[in-house]
């Protein structure tokens, strides 16, 4: 139970609602979405479950909105990291390095929770779809911008965005359960991206984090992709 002396004092509704929202986010990031319960939120801020229920009568809705807020914040953070990049190639390289870095593991765990819990919670399932679309749109804008500038060549940049996100999500999911190492497999994502976007080999960085690109067993076939 929280020992914060301000927790039990009477607060304005907007202040109490914000406190509950903040506590829900902290619980989700610290312990996972499955730990986000009425009692857990109440304990975190030092109030009764009944008070939390007054402000959040539906825990399913709170779980969904908490997940949405966490993912939306992540997109904003990544956008800030990409802002200084002067080219679409540099921005894509930064995005791959960022999303497959250990710094994002906490949010990756929240994503895994959402995919699993969403099977039984319709509100969460809807929010997962919304946020997956938001990520795809974010990456698609980057790829389409690169095509418009002549940096990338792809038939369908929107489809490539889905493809890259699927690979990144899969590698991160493996890493969460300590199967493989997402950072060491960045080269796989880079290689796929280079192929799908008509980039020269190595344009997005080395094949692995050792700075060495593994040699293929056979020479790669030339890539012929029409300009967007």
PDB file of C-alpha atoms in Angstrom:
ATOM      1  CA  UNK A   1       0.000   0.000   0.000  1.00  0.00           C
ATOM      2  CA  UNK A   2       1.273   3.456  -0.845  1.00  0.00           C
ATOM      3  CA  UNK A   3       2.459   5.552   2.109  1.00  0.00           C
ATOM      4  CA  UNK A   4       2.161   8.807   0.185  1.00  0.00           C
ATOM      5  CA  UNK A   5       0.393  11.165   2.648  1.00  0.00           C
ATOM      6  CA  UNK A   6      -1.322  12.915  -0.250  1.00  0.00           C
ATOM      7  CA  UNK A   7      -2.913   9.704  -1.507  1.00  0.00           C
ATOM      8  CA  UNK A   8      -5.791   9.615   0.973  1.00  0.00           C
ATOM      9  CA  UNK A   9      -6.627  13.327   0.900  1.00  0.00           C
ATOM     10  CA  UNK A  10      -9.643  14.450  -1.072  1.00  0.00           C
ATOM     11  CA  UNK A  11      -8.639  15.356  -4.612  1.00  0.00           C
ATOM     12  CA  UNK A  12     -10.371  17.059  -7.493  1.00  0.00           C
ATOM     13  CA  UNK A  13     -11.909  14.528  -9.904  1.00  0.00           C
ATOM     14  CA  UNK A  14      -9.537  15.439 -12.721  1.00  0.00           C
ATOM     15  CA  UNK A  15      -6.544  15.042 -10.415  1.00  0.00           C
ATOM     16  CA  UNK A  16      -7.723  11.664  -9.107  1.00  0.00           C
ATOM     17  CA  UNK A  17      -8.497  10.385 -12.607  1.00  0.00           C
ATOM     18  CA  UNK A  18      -5.004  11.379 -13.766  1.00  0.00           C
ATOM     19  CA  UNK A  19      -3.506   9.625 -10.745  1.00  0.00           C
ATOM     20  CA  UNK A  20      -5.355   6.397 -11.566  1.00  0.00           C
ATOM     21  CA  UNK A  21      -4.257   6.595 -15.207  1.00  0.00           C
ATOM     22  CA  UNK A  22      -0.647   7.140 -14.175  1.00  0.00           C
ATOM     23  CA  UNK A  23      -0.741   4.243 -11.701  1.00  0.00           C
ATOM     24  CA  UNK A  24      -2.205   1.927 -14.342  1.00  0.00           C
ATOM     25  CA  UNK A  25       0.606   2.803 -16.729  1.00  0.00           C
ATOM     26  CA  UNK A  26       3.244   2.168 -14.061  1.00  0.00           C
ATOM     27  CA  UNK A  27       1.773  -1.229 -13.202  1.00  0.00           C
ATOM     28  CA  UNK A  28       1.594  -2.267 -16.854  1.00  0.00           C
ATOM     29  CA  UNK A  29       5.232  -1.325 -17.454  1.00  0.00           C
ATOM     30  CA  UNK A  30       6.508  -2.787 -14.173  1.00  0.00           C
ATOM     31  CA  UNK A  31       4.488  -5.994 -13.971  1.00  0.00           C
ATOM     32  CA  UNK A  32       2.599  -6.424 -17.247  1.00  0.00           C
ATOM     33  CA  UNK A  33      -0.966  -5.866 -18.407  1.00  0.00           C
ATOM     34  CA  UNK A  34      -2.163  -9.011 -16.634  1.00  0.00           C
ATOM     35  CA  UNK A  35      -1.229  -7.403 -13.302  1.00  0.00           C
ATOM     36  CA  UNK A  36      -3.445  -4.413 -13.993  1.00  0.00           C
ATOM     37  CA  UNK A  37      -6.380  -5.032 -11.637  1.00  0.00           C
ATOM     38  CA  UNK A  38      -8.696  -2.903  -9.554  1.00  0.00           C
ATOM     39  CA  UNK A  39      -6.896  -3.881  -6.354  1.00  0.00           C
ATOM     40  CA  UNK A  40      -3.458  -3.302  -7.840  1.00  0.00           C
ATOM     41  CA  UNK A  41      -4.306   0.244  -8.909  1.00  0.00           C
ATOM     42  CA  UNK A  42      -5.926   0.999  -5.561  1.00  0.00           C
ATOM     43  CA  UNK A  43      -2.915  -0.332  -3.669  1.00  0.00           C
ATOM     44  CA  UNK A  44      -0.511   1.622  -5.863  1.00  0.00           C
ATOM     45  CA  UNK A  45      -2.120   4.974  -4.991  1.00  0.00           C
ATOM     46  CA  UNK A  46      -3.287   4.131  -1.463  1.00  0.00           C
ATOM     47  CA  UNK A  47      -7.065   4.280  -1.903  1.00  0.00           C
ATOM     48  CA  UNK A  48      -9.925   1.789  -1.767  1.00  0.00           C
ATOM     49  CA  UNK A  49     -10.845  -0.343  -4.802  1.00  0.00           C
ATOM     50  CA  UNK A  50     -14.309   1.212  -4.654  1.00  0.00           C
ATOM     51  CA  UNK A  51     -12.843   4.653  -5.328  1.00  0.00           C
ATOM     52  CA  UNK A  52     -10.922   3.376  -8.349  1.00  0.00           C
ATOM     53  CA  UNK A  53     -14.070   1.672  -9.583  1.00  0.00           C
ATOM     54  CA  UNK A  54     -15.927   4.971  -9.327  1.00  0.00           C
ATOM     55  CA  UNK A  55     -13.522   6.544 -11.814  1.00  0.00           C
ATOM     56  CA  UNK A  56     -12.867   3.414 -13.873  1.00  0.00           C
ATOM     57  CA  UNK A  57     -15.999   1.228 -13.817  1.00  0.00           C
ATOM     58  CA  UNK A  58     -14.607  -1.016 -16.579  1.00  0.00           C
ATOM     59  CA  UNK A  59     -11.179  -2.532 -16.009  1.00  0.00           C
ATOM     60  CA  UNK A  60     -11.226  -3.902 -19.554  1.00  0.00           C
ATOM     61  CA  UNK A  61     -11.449  -0.344 -20.846  1.00  0.00           C
ATOM     62  CA  UNK A  62      -8.676   0.789 -18.505  1.00  0.00           C
ATOM     63  CA  UNK A  63      -6.381  -2.017 -19.691  1.00  0.00           C
ATOM     64  CA  UNK A  64      -7.078  -1.117 -23.328  1.00  0.00           C
ATOM     65  CA  UNK A  65      -6.546   2.607 -22.861  1.00  0.00           C
ATOM     66  CA  UNK A  66      -3.387   2.001 -20.822  1.00  0.00           C
ATOM     67  CA  UNK A  67      -1.940  -0.159 -23.570  1.00  0.00           C
ATOM     68  CA  UNK A  68      -2.866   2.451 -26.173  1.00  0.00           C
ATOM     69  CA  UNK A  69      -1.230   5.253 -24.204  1.00  0.00           C
ATOM     70  CA  UNK A  70       2.010   3.287 -23.745  1.00  0.00           C
ATOM     71  CA  UNK A  71       2.305   2.456 -27.445  1.00  0.00           C
ATOM     72  CA  UNK A  72       1.362   5.957 -28.587  1.00  0.00           C
ATOM     73  CA  UNK A  73       4.063   7.350 -26.318  1.00  0.00           C
ATOM     74  CA  UNK A  74       6.586   4.950 -27.832  1.00  0.00           C
ATOM     75  CA  UNK A  75       5.770   6.100 -31.364  1.00  0.00           C
ATOM     76  CA  UNK A  76       6.293   9.672 -30.211  1.00  0.00           C
ATOM     77  CA  UNK A  77       9.653   8.802 -28.678  1.00  0.00           C
ATOM     78  CA  UNK A  78      10.831   7.021 -31.814  1.00  0.00           C
ATOM     79  CA  UNK A  79       9.678   9.942 -33.964  1.00  0.00           C
ATOM     80  CA  UNK A  80      11.856  12.248 -31.865  1.00  0.00           C
ATOM     81  CA  UNK A  81      14.838   9.934 -32.363  1.00  0.00           C
ATOM     82  CA  UNK A  82      14.355   9.964 -36.129  1.00  0.00           C
ATOM     83  CA  UNK A  83      13.822  13.727 -36.390  1.00  0.00           C
ATOM     84  CA  UNK A  84      17.544  14.645 -36.671  1.00  0.00           C
ATOM     85  CA  UNK A  85      18.099  12.157 -39.546  1.00  0.00           C
ATOM     86  CA  UNK A  86      18.714  13.982 -42.806  1.00  0.00           C
ATOM     87  CA  UNK A  87      17.846  11.069 -45.099  1.00  0.00           C
ATOM     88  CA  UNK A  88      15.204   8.361 -45.180  1.00  0.00           C
ATOM     89  CA  UNK A  89      17.988   5.748 -45.255  1.00  0.00           C
ATOM     90  CA  UNK A  90      19.478   7.119 -42.043  1.00  0.00           C
ATOM     91  CA  UNK A  91      16.032   7.286 -40.441  1.00  0.00           C
ATOM     92  CA  UNK A  92      15.282   3.663 -41.320  1.00  0.00           C
ATOM     93  CA  UNK A  93      18.641   2.510 -39.977  1.00  0.00           C
ATOM     94  CA  UNK A  94      17.976   4.376 -36.723  1.00  0.00           C
ATOM     95  CA  UNK A  95      14.475   2.920 -36.472  1.00  0.00           C
ATOM     96  CA  UNK A  96      15.741  -0.648 -36.883  1.00  0.00           C
ATOM     97  CA  UNK A  97      18.505  -0.132 -34.328  1.00  0.00           C
ATOM     98  CA  UNK A  98      16.073   1.458 -31.883  1.00  0.00           C
ATOM     99  CA  UNK A  99      13.242  -1.071 -32.124  1.00  0.00           C
ATOM    100  CA  UNK A 100      15.619  -4.022 -31.778  1.00  0.00           C
ATOM    101  CA  UNK A 101      17.515  -2.513 -28.847  1.00  0.00           C
ATOM    102  CA  UNK A 102      17.105  -3.588 -25.226  1.00  0.00           C
ATOM    103  CA  UNK A 103      15.752  -0.162 -24.309  1.00  0.00           C
ATOM    104  CA  UNK A 104      12.407  -1.129 -25.875  1.00  0.00           C
ATOM    105  CA  UNK A 105      12.063  -4.484 -24.111  1.00  0.00           C
ATOM    106  CA  UNK A 106       9.587  -3.181 -21.534  1.00  0.00           C
ATOM    107  CA  UNK A 107       7.170  -1.969 -24.186  1.00  0.00           C
ATOM    108  CA  UNK A 108       7.737  -5.174 -26.178  1.00  0.00           C
ATOM    109  CA  UNK A 109       6.561  -7.138 -23.128  1.00  0.00           C
ATOM    110  CA  UNK A 110       3.422  -5.001 -22.976  1.00  0.00           C
ATOM    111  CA  UNK A 111       2.787  -5.763 -26.658  1.00  0.00           C
ATOM    112  CA  UNK A 112       3.119  -9.502 -25.986  1.00  0.00           C
ATOM    113  CA  UNK A 113       0.657  -9.234 -23.107  1.00  0.00           C
ATOM    114  CA  UNK A 114      -1.795  -7.353 -25.313  1.00  0.00           C
ATOM    115  CA  UNK A 115      -1.647  -9.891 -28.133  1.00  0.00           C
ATOM    116  CA  UNK A 116      -2.330 -12.703 -25.679  1.00  0.00           C
ATOM    117  CA  UNK A 117      -4.941 -11.036 -23.464  1.00  0.00           C
ATOM    118  CA  UNK A 118      -6.693  -9.522 -26.470  1.00  0.00           C
ATOM    119  CA  UNK A 119      -8.025 -12.987 -27.336  1.00  0.00           C
ATOM    120  CA  UNK A 120     -10.417 -12.727 -24.400  1.00  0.00           C
ATOM    121  CA  UNK A 121     -10.833  -8.968 -24.087  1.00  0.00           C
ATOM    122  CA  UNK A 122     -12.560  -7.335 -27.078  1.00  0.00           C
ATOM    123  CA  UNK A 123     -11.732  -3.769 -26.042  1.00  0.00           C
ATOM    124  CA  UNK A 124      -8.048  -4.603 -25.842  1.00  0.00           C
ATOM    125  CA  UNK A 125      -8.174  -6.468 -29.166  1.00  0.00           C
ATOM    126  CA  UNK A 126      -9.615  -3.379 -30.835  1.00  0.00           C
ATOM    127  CA  UNK A 127      -6.898  -1.177 -29.335  1.00  0.00           C
ATOM    128  CA  UNK A 128      -4.189  -3.607 -30.465  1.00  0.00           C
ATOM    129  CA  UNK A 129      -5.494  -3.239 -34.013  1.00  0.00           C
ATOM    130  CA  UNK A 130      -5.531   0.540 -33.726  1.00  0.00           C
ATOM    131  CA  UNK A 131      -1.947   0.664 -32.504  1.00  0.00           C
ATOM    132  CA  UNK A 132      -0.684  -1.855 -35.062  1.00  0.00           C
ATOM    133  CA  UNK A 133      -2.222   0.310 -37.774  1.00  0.00           C
ATOM    134  CA  UNK A 134      -0.595   3.378 -36.214  1.00  0.00           C
ATOM    135  CA  UNK A 135       2.850   1.753 -36.308  1.00  0.00           C
ATOM    136  CA  UNK A 136       2.370   0.591 -39.881  1.00  0.00           C
ATOM    137  CA  UNK A 137       1.268   4.078 -40.925  1.00  0.00           C
ATOM    138  CA  UNK A 138       4.282   5.613 -39.173  1.00  0.00           C
ATOM    139  CA  UNK A 139       6.741   3.335 -40.981  1.00  0.00           C
ATOM    140  CA  UNK A 140       4.850   3.584 -44.292  1.00  0.00           C
ATOM    141  CA  UNK A 141       5.228   7.371 -44.247  1.00  0.00           C
ATOM    142  CA  UNK A 142       8.986   6.954 -43.839  1.00  0.00           C
ATOM    143  CA  UNK A 143       9.217   4.430 -46.689  1.00  0.00           C
ATOM    144  CA  UNK A 144       6.983   6.418 -49.025  1.00  0.00           C
ATOM    145  CA  UNK A 145       8.996   9.550 -48.297  1.00  0.00           C
ATOM    146  CA  UNK A 146      12.176   7.671 -49.165  1.00  0.00           C
ATOM    147  CA  UNK A 147      10.607   6.496 -52.441  1.00  0.00           C
ATOM    148  CA  UNK A 148       9.502  10.017 -53.315  1.00  0.00           C
ATOM    149  CA  UNK A 149      13.062  11.244 -52.766  1.00  0.00           C
ATOM    150  CA  UNK A 150      14.528   8.466 -54.860  1.00  0.00           C
ATOM    151  CA  UNK A 151      16.319   6.874 -51.899  1.00  0.00           C
ATOM    152  CA  UNK A 152      14.173   3.715 -51.933  1.00  0.00           C
ATOM    153  CA  UNK A 153      12.672   1.659 -54.757  1.00  0.00           C
ATOM    154  CA  UNK A 154       9.692  -0.511 -53.946  1.00  0.00           C
ATOM    155  CA  UNK A 155       6.519  -1.678 -55.641  1.00  0.00           C
ATOM    156  CA  UNK A 156       4.405  -1.382 -52.474  1.00  0.00           C
ATOM    157  CA  UNK A 157       6.038   0.534 -49.600  1.00  0.00           C
ATOM    158  CA  UNK A 158       2.951   0.048 -47.414  1.00  0.00           C
ATOM    159  CA  UNK A 159       3.293  -3.742 -47.680  1.00  0.00           C
ATOM    160  CA  UNK A 160       7.029  -3.511 -46.965  1.00  0.00           C
ATOM    161  CA  UNK A 161       6.182  -1.611 -43.781  1.00  0.00           C
ATOM    162  CA  UNK A 162       4.010  -4.518 -42.605  1.00  0.00           C
ATOM    163  CA  UNK A 163       6.723  -7.006 -43.557  1.00  0.00           C
ATOM    164  CA  UNK A 164       9.448  -5.226 -41.600  1.00  0.00           C
ATOM    165  CA  UNK A 165       7.252  -4.746 -38.540  1.00  0.00           C
ATOM    166  CA  UNK A 166       6.333  -8.437 -38.561  1.00  0.00           C
ATOM    167  CA  UNK A 167      10.006  -9.426 -38.568  1.00  0.00           C
ATOM    168  CA  UNK A 168      10.908  -6.922 -35.864  1.00  0.00           C
ATOM    169  CA  UNK A 169       7.987  -8.023 -33.669  1.00  0.00           C
ATOM    170  CA  UNK A 170       8.931 -11.668 -34.100  1.00  0.00           C
ATOM    171  CA  UNK A 171      12.575 -11.161 -33.188  1.00  0.00           C
ATOM    172  CA  UNK A 172      11.643  -9.045 -30.171  1.00  0.00           C
ATOM    173  CA  UNK A 173       9.134 -11.666 -29.017  1.00  0.00           C
ATOM    174  CA  UNK A 174      11.862 -14.312 -29.200  1.00  0.00           C
ATOM    175  CA  UNK A 175      14.265 -12.112 -27.246  1.00  0.00           C
ATOM    176  CA  UNK A 176      11.712 -11.495 -24.474  1.00  0.00           C
ATOM    177  CA  UNK A 177      11.724 -15.211 -23.641  1.00  0.00           C
ATOM    178  CA  UNK A 178      15.505 -15.344 -24.093  1.00  0.00           C
ATOM    179  CA  UNK A 179      15.343 -17.204 -27.384  1.00  0.00           C
ATOM    180  CA  UNK A 180      17.917 -15.543 -29.580  1.00  0.00           C
ATOM    181  CA  UNK A 181      19.148 -11.994 -29.271  1.00  0.00           C
ATOM    182  CA  UNK A 182      17.238  -9.274 -31.132  1.00  0.00           C
ATOM    183  CA  UNK A 183      20.186  -6.893 -31.225  1.00  0.00           C
ATOM    184  CA  UNK A 184      22.441  -9.491 -32.833  1.00  0.00           C
ATOM    185  CA  UNK A 185      19.776 -10.210 -35.447  1.00  0.00           C
ATOM    186  CA  UNK A 186      19.418  -6.609 -36.584  1.00  0.00           C
ATOM    187  CA  UNK A 187      21.382  -7.617 -39.668  1.00  0.00           C
ATOM    188  CA  UNK A 188      18.514  -9.879 -40.736  1.00  0.00           C
ATOM    189  CA  UNK A 189      16.093  -6.958 -40.741  1.00  0.00           C
ATOM    190  CA  UNK A 190      18.599  -4.740 -42.505  1.00  0.00           C
ATOM    191  CA  UNK A 191      19.167  -7.323 -45.219  1.00  0.00           C
ATOM    192  CA  UNK A 192      15.429  -7.777 -45.835  1.00  0.00           C
ATOM    193  CA  UNK A 193      14.880  -4.013 -45.875  1.00  0.00           C
ATOM    194  CA  UNK A 194      17.747  -3.470 -48.310  1.00  0.00           C
ATOM    195  CA  UNK A 195      16.366  -6.139 -50.637  1.00  0.00           C
ATOM    196  CA  UNK A 196      12.773  -4.888 -50.536  1.00  0.00           C
ATOM    197  CA  UNK A 197      13.755  -1.223 -50.926  1.00  0.00           C
ATOM    198  CA  UNK A 198      16.327  -1.635 -53.687  1.00  0.00           C
ATOM    199  CA  UNK A 199      19.291  -0.583 -51.564  1.00  0.00           C
ATOM    200  CA  UNK A 200      22.851  -1.774 -51.994  1.00  0.00           C
ATOM    201  CA  UNK A 201      24.075  -4.398 -49.555  1.00  0.00           C
ATOM    202  CA  UNK A 202      25.266  -2.724 -46.370  1.00  0.00           C
ATOM    203  CA  UNK A 203      23.412   0.550 -46.977  1.00  0.00           C
ATOM    204  CA  UNK A 204      21.603   0.213 -43.630  1.00  0.00           C
ATOM    205  CA  UNK A 205      24.677  -0.813 -41.667  1.00  0.00           C
ATOM    206  CA  UNK A 206      26.699  -3.954 -41.027  1.00  0.00           C
ATOM    207  CA  UNK A 207      25.204  -7.410 -41.225  1.00  0.00           C
ATOM    208  CA  UNK A 208      25.565  -7.861 -37.463  1.00  0.00           C
ATOM    209  CA  UNK A 209      26.578  -5.749 -34.476  1.00  0.00           C
ATOM    210  CA  UNK A 210      30.149  -6.940 -34.702  1.00  0.00           C
ATOM    211  CA  UNK A 211      30.497  -4.716 -37.752  1.00  0.00           C
ATOM    212  CA  UNK A 212      30.901  -7.714 -40.091  1.00  0.00           C
ATOM    213  CA  UNK A 213      28.371  -8.705 -42.749  1.00  0.00           C
ATOM    214  CA  UNK A 214      28.254 -12.506 -43.138  1.00  0.00           C
ATOM    215  CA  UNK A 215      29.198 -13.747 -46.594  1.00  0.00           C
ATOM    216  CA  UNK A 216      26.348 -15.504 -48.453  1.00  0.00           C
ATOM    217  CA  UNK A 217      26.768 -19.100 -49.564  1.00  0.00           C
ATOM    218  CA  UNK A 218      25.972 -18.041 -53.113  1.00  0.00           C
ATOM    219  CA  UNK A 219      26.241 -14.631 -54.819  1.00  0.00           C
ATOM    220  CA  UNK A 220      22.916 -12.776 -54.483  1.00  0.00           C
ATOM    221  CA  UNK A 221      20.832 -12.301 -57.606  1.00  0.00           C
ATOM    222  CA  UNK A 222      20.596  -8.716 -58.856  1.00  0.00           C
ATOM    223  CA  UNK A 223      17.569  -6.792 -57.554  1.00  0.00           C
ATOM    224  CA  UNK A 224      15.336  -5.220 -60.189  1.00  0.00           C
ATOM    225  CA  UNK A 225      12.566  -3.223 -58.560  1.00  0.00           C
ATOM    226  CA  UNK A 226      10.622  -0.433 -60.283  1.00  0.00           C
ATOM    227  CA  UNK A 227      10.704   3.024 -58.785  1.00  0.00           C
ATOM    228  CA  UNK A 228       7.672   3.964 -56.680  1.00  0.00           C
TER     229      UNK A 228
END
